[in-house]
CSV table of C-alpha atoms in Angstrom, one decimal:
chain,number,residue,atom,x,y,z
R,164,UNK,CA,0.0,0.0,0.0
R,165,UNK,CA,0.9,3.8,-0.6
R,166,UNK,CA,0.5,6.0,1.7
R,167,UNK,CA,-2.4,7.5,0.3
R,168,UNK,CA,-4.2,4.4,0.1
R,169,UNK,CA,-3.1,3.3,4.0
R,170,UNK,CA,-4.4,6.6,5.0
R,171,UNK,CA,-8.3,6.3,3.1
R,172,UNK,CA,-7.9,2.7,4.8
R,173,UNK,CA,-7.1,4.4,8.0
R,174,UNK,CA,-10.0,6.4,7.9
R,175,UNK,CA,-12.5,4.3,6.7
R,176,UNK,CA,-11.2,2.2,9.7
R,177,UNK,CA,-11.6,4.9,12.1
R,178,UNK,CA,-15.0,5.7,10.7
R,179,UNK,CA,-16.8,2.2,11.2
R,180,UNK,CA,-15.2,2.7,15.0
R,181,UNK,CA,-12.6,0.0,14.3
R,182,UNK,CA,-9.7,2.3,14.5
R,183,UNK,CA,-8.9,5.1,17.3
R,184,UNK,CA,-7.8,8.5,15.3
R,185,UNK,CA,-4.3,9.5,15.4
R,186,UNK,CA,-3.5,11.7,17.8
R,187,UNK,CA,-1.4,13.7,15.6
R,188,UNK,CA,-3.8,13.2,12.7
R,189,UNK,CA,-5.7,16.6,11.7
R,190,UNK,CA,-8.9,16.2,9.8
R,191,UNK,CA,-10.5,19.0,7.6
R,192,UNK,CA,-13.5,19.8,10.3
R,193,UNK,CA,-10.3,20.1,13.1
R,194,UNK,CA,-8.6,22.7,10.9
R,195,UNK,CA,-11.6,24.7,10.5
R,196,UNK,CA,-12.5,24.5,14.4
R,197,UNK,CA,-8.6,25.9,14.8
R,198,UNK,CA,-9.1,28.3,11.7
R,199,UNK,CA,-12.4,29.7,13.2
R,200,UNK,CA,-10.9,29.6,16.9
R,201,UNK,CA,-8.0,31.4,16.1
R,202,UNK,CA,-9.7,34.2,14.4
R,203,UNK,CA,-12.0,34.5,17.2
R,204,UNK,CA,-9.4,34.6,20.1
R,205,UNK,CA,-7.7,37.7,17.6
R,206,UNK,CA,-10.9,39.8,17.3
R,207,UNK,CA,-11.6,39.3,21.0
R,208,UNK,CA,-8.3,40.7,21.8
R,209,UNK,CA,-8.6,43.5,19.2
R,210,UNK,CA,-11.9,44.2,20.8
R,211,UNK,CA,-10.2,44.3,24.3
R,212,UNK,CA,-7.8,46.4,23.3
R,213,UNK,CA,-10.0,49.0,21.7
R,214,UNK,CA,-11.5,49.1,25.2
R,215,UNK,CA,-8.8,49.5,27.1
R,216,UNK,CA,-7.6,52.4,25.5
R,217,UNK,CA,-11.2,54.2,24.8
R,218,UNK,CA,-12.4,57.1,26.5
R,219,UNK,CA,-16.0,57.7,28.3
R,220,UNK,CA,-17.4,59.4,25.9
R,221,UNK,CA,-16.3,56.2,23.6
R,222,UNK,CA,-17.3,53.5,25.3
R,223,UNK,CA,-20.8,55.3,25.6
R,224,UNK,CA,-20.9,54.7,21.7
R,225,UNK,CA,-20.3,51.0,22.4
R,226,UNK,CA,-23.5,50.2,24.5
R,227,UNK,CA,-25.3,49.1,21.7
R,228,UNK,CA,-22.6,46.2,20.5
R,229,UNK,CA,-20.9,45.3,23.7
R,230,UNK,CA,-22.7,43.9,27.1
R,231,UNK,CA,-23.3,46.4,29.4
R,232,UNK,CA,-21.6,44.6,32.2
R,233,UNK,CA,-18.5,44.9,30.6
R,234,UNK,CA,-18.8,48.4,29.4
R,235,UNK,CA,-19.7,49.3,33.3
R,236,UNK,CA,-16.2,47.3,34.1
R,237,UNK,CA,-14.3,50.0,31.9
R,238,UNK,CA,-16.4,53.0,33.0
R,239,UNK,CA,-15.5,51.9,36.4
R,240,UNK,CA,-11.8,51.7,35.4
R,241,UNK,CA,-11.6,55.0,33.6
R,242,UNK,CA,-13.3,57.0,36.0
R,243,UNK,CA,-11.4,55.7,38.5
R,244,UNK,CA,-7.7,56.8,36.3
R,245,UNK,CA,-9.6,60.0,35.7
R,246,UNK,CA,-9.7,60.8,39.2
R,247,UNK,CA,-5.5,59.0,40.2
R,248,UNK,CA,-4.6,61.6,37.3
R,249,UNK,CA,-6.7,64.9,39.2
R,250,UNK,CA,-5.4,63.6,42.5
R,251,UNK,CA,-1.9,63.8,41.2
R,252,UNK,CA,-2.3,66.8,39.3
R,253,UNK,CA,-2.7,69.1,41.7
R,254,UNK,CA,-0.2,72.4,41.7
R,255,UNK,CA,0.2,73.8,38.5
R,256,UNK,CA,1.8,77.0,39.8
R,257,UNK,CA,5.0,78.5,41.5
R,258,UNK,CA,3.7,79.7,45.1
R,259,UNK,CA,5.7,82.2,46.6
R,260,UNK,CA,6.2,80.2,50.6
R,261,UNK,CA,7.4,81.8,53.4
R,262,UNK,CA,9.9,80.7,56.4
R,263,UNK,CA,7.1,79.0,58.9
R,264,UNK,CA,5.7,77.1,55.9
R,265,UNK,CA,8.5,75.4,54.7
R,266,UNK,CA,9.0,72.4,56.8
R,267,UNK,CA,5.0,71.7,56.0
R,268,UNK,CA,4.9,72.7,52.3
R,269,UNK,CA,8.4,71.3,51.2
R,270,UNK,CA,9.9,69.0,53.4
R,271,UNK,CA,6.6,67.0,54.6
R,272,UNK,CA,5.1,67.5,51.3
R,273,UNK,CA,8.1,65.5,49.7
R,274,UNK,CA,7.1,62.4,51.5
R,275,UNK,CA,4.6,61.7,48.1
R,276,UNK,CA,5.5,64.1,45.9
R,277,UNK,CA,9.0,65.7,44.2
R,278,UNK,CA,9.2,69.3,45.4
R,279,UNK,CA,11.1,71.8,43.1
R,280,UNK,CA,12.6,75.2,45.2
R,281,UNK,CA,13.4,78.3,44.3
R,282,UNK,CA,15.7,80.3,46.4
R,283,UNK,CA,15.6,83.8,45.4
R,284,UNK,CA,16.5,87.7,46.2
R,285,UNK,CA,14.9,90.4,44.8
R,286,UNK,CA,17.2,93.1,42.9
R,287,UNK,CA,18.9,89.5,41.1
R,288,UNK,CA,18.7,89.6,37.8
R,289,UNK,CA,18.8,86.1,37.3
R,290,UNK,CA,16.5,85.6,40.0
R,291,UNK,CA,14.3,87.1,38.1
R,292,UNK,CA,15.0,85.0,34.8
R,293,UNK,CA,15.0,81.9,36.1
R,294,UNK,CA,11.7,82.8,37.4
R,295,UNK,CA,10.1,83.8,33.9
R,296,UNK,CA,11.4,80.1,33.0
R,297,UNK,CA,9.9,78.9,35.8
R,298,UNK,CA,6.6,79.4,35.6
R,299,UNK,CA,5.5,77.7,32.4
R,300,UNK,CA,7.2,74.1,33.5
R,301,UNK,CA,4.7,74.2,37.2
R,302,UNK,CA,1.6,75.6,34.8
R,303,UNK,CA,2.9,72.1,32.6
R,304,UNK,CA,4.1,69.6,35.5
R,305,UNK,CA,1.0,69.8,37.9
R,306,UNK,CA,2.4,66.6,39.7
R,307,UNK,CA,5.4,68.3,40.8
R,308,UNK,CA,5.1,71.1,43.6
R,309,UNK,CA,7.2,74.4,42.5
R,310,UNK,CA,8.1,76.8,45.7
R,311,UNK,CA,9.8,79.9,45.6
R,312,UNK,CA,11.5,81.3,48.8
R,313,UNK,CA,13.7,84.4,49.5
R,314,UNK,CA,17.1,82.9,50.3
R,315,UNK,CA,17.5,84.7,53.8
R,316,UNK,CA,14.0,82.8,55.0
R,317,UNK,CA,15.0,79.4,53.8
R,318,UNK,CA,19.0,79.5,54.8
R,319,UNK,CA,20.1,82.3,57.0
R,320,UNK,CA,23.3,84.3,55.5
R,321,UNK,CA,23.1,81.9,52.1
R,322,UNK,CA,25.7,84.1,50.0
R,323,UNK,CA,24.3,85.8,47.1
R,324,UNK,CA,26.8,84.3,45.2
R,325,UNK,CA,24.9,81.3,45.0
R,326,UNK,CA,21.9,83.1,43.3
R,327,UNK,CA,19.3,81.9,41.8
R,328,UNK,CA,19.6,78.2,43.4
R,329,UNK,CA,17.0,75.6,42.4
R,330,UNK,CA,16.9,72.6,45.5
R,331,UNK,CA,14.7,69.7,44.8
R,332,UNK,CA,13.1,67.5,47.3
R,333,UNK,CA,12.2,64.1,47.5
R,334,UNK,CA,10.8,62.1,50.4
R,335,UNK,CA,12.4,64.8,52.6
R,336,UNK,CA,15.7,64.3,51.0
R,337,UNK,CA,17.5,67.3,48.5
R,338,UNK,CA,18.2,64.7,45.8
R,339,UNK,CA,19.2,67.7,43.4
R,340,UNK,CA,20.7,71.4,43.6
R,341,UNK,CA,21.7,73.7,41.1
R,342,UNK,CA,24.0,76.7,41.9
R,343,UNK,CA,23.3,80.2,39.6
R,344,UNK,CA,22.5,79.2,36.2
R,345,UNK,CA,25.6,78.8,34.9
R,346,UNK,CA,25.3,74.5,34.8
R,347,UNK,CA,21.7,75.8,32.7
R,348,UNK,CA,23.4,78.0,30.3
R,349,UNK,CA,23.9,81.2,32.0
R,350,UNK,CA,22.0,84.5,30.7
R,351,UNK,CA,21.0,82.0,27.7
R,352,UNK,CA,18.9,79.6,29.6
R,353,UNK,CA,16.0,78.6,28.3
R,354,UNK,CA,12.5,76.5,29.6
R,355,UNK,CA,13.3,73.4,27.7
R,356,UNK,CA,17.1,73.7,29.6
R,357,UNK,CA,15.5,73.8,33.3
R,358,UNK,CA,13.1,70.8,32.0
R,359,UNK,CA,16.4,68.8,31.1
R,360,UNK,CA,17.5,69.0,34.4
R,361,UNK,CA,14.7,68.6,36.1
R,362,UNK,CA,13.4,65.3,34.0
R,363,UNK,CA,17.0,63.5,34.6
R,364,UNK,CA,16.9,64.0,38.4
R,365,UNK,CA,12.9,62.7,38.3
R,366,UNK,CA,11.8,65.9,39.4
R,367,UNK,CA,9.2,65.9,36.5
R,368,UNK,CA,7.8,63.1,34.2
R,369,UNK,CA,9.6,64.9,30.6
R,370,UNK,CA,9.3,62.9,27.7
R,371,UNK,CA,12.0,65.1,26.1
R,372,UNK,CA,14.8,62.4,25.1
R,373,UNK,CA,17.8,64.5,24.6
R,374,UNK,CA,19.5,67.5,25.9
R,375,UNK,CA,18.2,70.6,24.3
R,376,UNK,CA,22.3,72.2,24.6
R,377,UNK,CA,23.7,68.5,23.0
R,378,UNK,CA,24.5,69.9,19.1
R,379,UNK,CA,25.6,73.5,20.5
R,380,UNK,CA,27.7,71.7,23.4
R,381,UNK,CA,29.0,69.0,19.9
R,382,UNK,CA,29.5,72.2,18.3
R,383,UNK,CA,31.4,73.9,20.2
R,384,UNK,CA,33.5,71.2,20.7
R,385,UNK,CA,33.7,71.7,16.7
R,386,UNK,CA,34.9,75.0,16.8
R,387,UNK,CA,37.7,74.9,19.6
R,388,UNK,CA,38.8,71.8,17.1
R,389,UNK,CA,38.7,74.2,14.5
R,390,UNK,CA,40.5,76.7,15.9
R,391,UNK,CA,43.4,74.3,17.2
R,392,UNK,CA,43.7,73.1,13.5
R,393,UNK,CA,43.9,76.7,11.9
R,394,UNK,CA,46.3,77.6,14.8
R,395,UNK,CA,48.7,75.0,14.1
R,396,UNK,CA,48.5,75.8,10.3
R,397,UNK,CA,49.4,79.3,10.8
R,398,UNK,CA,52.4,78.6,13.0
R,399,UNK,CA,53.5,75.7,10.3
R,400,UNK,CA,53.1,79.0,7.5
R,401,UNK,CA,54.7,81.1,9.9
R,402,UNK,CA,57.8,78.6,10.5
R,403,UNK,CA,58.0,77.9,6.8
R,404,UNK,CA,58.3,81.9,5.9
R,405,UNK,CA,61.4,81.8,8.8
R,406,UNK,CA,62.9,78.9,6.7
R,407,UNK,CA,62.8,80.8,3.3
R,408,UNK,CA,64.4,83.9,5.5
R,409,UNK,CA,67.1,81.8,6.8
R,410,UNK,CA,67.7,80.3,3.5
């Protein structure tokens, strides 16, 4: 026998009940059932997904094509991120603190959240830029607390010198602190610089990737190259003229 034969035989043995089935052996109405079964498990999840990410508003469109059970499972669930998000996002502003208030508004307050301080005197100019920068990234980061306190009321005789300073808290720890804004760029900082610094010590959840001062720092770099290689080129000129004089 061929193996096409043996395997009609096979089946016609397994029909009559003579014969138990190959485990291994797939007949058509199996690969349908796996066919049909595999298609369903994929829209299901599809389906699940689309729920997952839908908003209130969305799954309010669904109620005639999905049970309602379910839909109440994701309201539940939505409603419930809705208000973890509010509860976080709280601040959204840089409030001016003064000495009595800053155990209780900056170091309690960093037990659950990161608190961002601004030591400043007025009078400062830089005070009074880094505050303009300020500003916009507490109006953005509402899940980050931003203080500002004159420098006298939070550390008694702190130099001048060391104006603006930014201190950052975190469960009643100063896990970051930056000294004038010279490490920001001086008289040049910008927003997106302060945000840099901020989003690699955790202070604020950033999705910048890169710092904003990367090409200009690679380019500087770039230039002092440059002007190494020129320099060296005119002294080689300059020793080659001396060369013609001597000859």
């Amino acid at each position: 026998h061929d193996m096409g034969e043996a395997t009609e035989w096979d089946d016609i043995l397994v029909k009559h009940g003579i014969k138990e089935p190959s485990a291994d052996a797939i007949t058509e109405e199996k690969l349908i059932n796996m066919l049909v079964g595999s298609a369903e498990a994929y829209e299901s999840r599809k389906k699940t997904e689309h729920l997952e990410r839908a908003s209130l508003d969305e799954l309010d469109e669904f109620e005639d094509d999905e049970d309602e059970k379910v839909l109440a499972e994701y309201r539940k669930k939505r409603i419930e991120e809705m208000k973890a998000a509010a509860s976080k996002n709280k601040y959204g502003q840089l409030l001016h603190i003064s000495e009595p208030e800053y155990q209780r508004e900056v170091t309690d307050a960093s037990n659950d959240v990161h608190v961002v301080v601004f030591l400043h005197k007025a009078g400062i100019p830089q005070c009074q830029l880094l505050e303009q920068k300020l500003k916009p990234l507490a109006e953005r980061f509402k899940a980050t607390k931003f203080v500002k306190i004159r420098s006298e009321e939070a550390i008694h005789n702190y130099p001048d010198r060391n104006l603006p300073t930014i201190l950052v808290y975190y469960q009643t720890q100063i896990t970051k602190t930056i000294i004038t804004l010279a490490p920001l760029g001086g008289d040049s900082v910008q927003t997106s610089d302060i945000e840099w610094a901020l989003k690699t010590c955790g202070a604020i959840d950033s999705d910048m990737e890169e710092d904003p001062r990367r090409k200009q720092k690679e380019g500087g770099v770039n230039m002092v190259r440059g002007y190494v290689g020129r320099r060296d080129t005119t002294k080689q000129d300059s020793d080659d003229e001396d060369d013609d004089e001597d000859n």
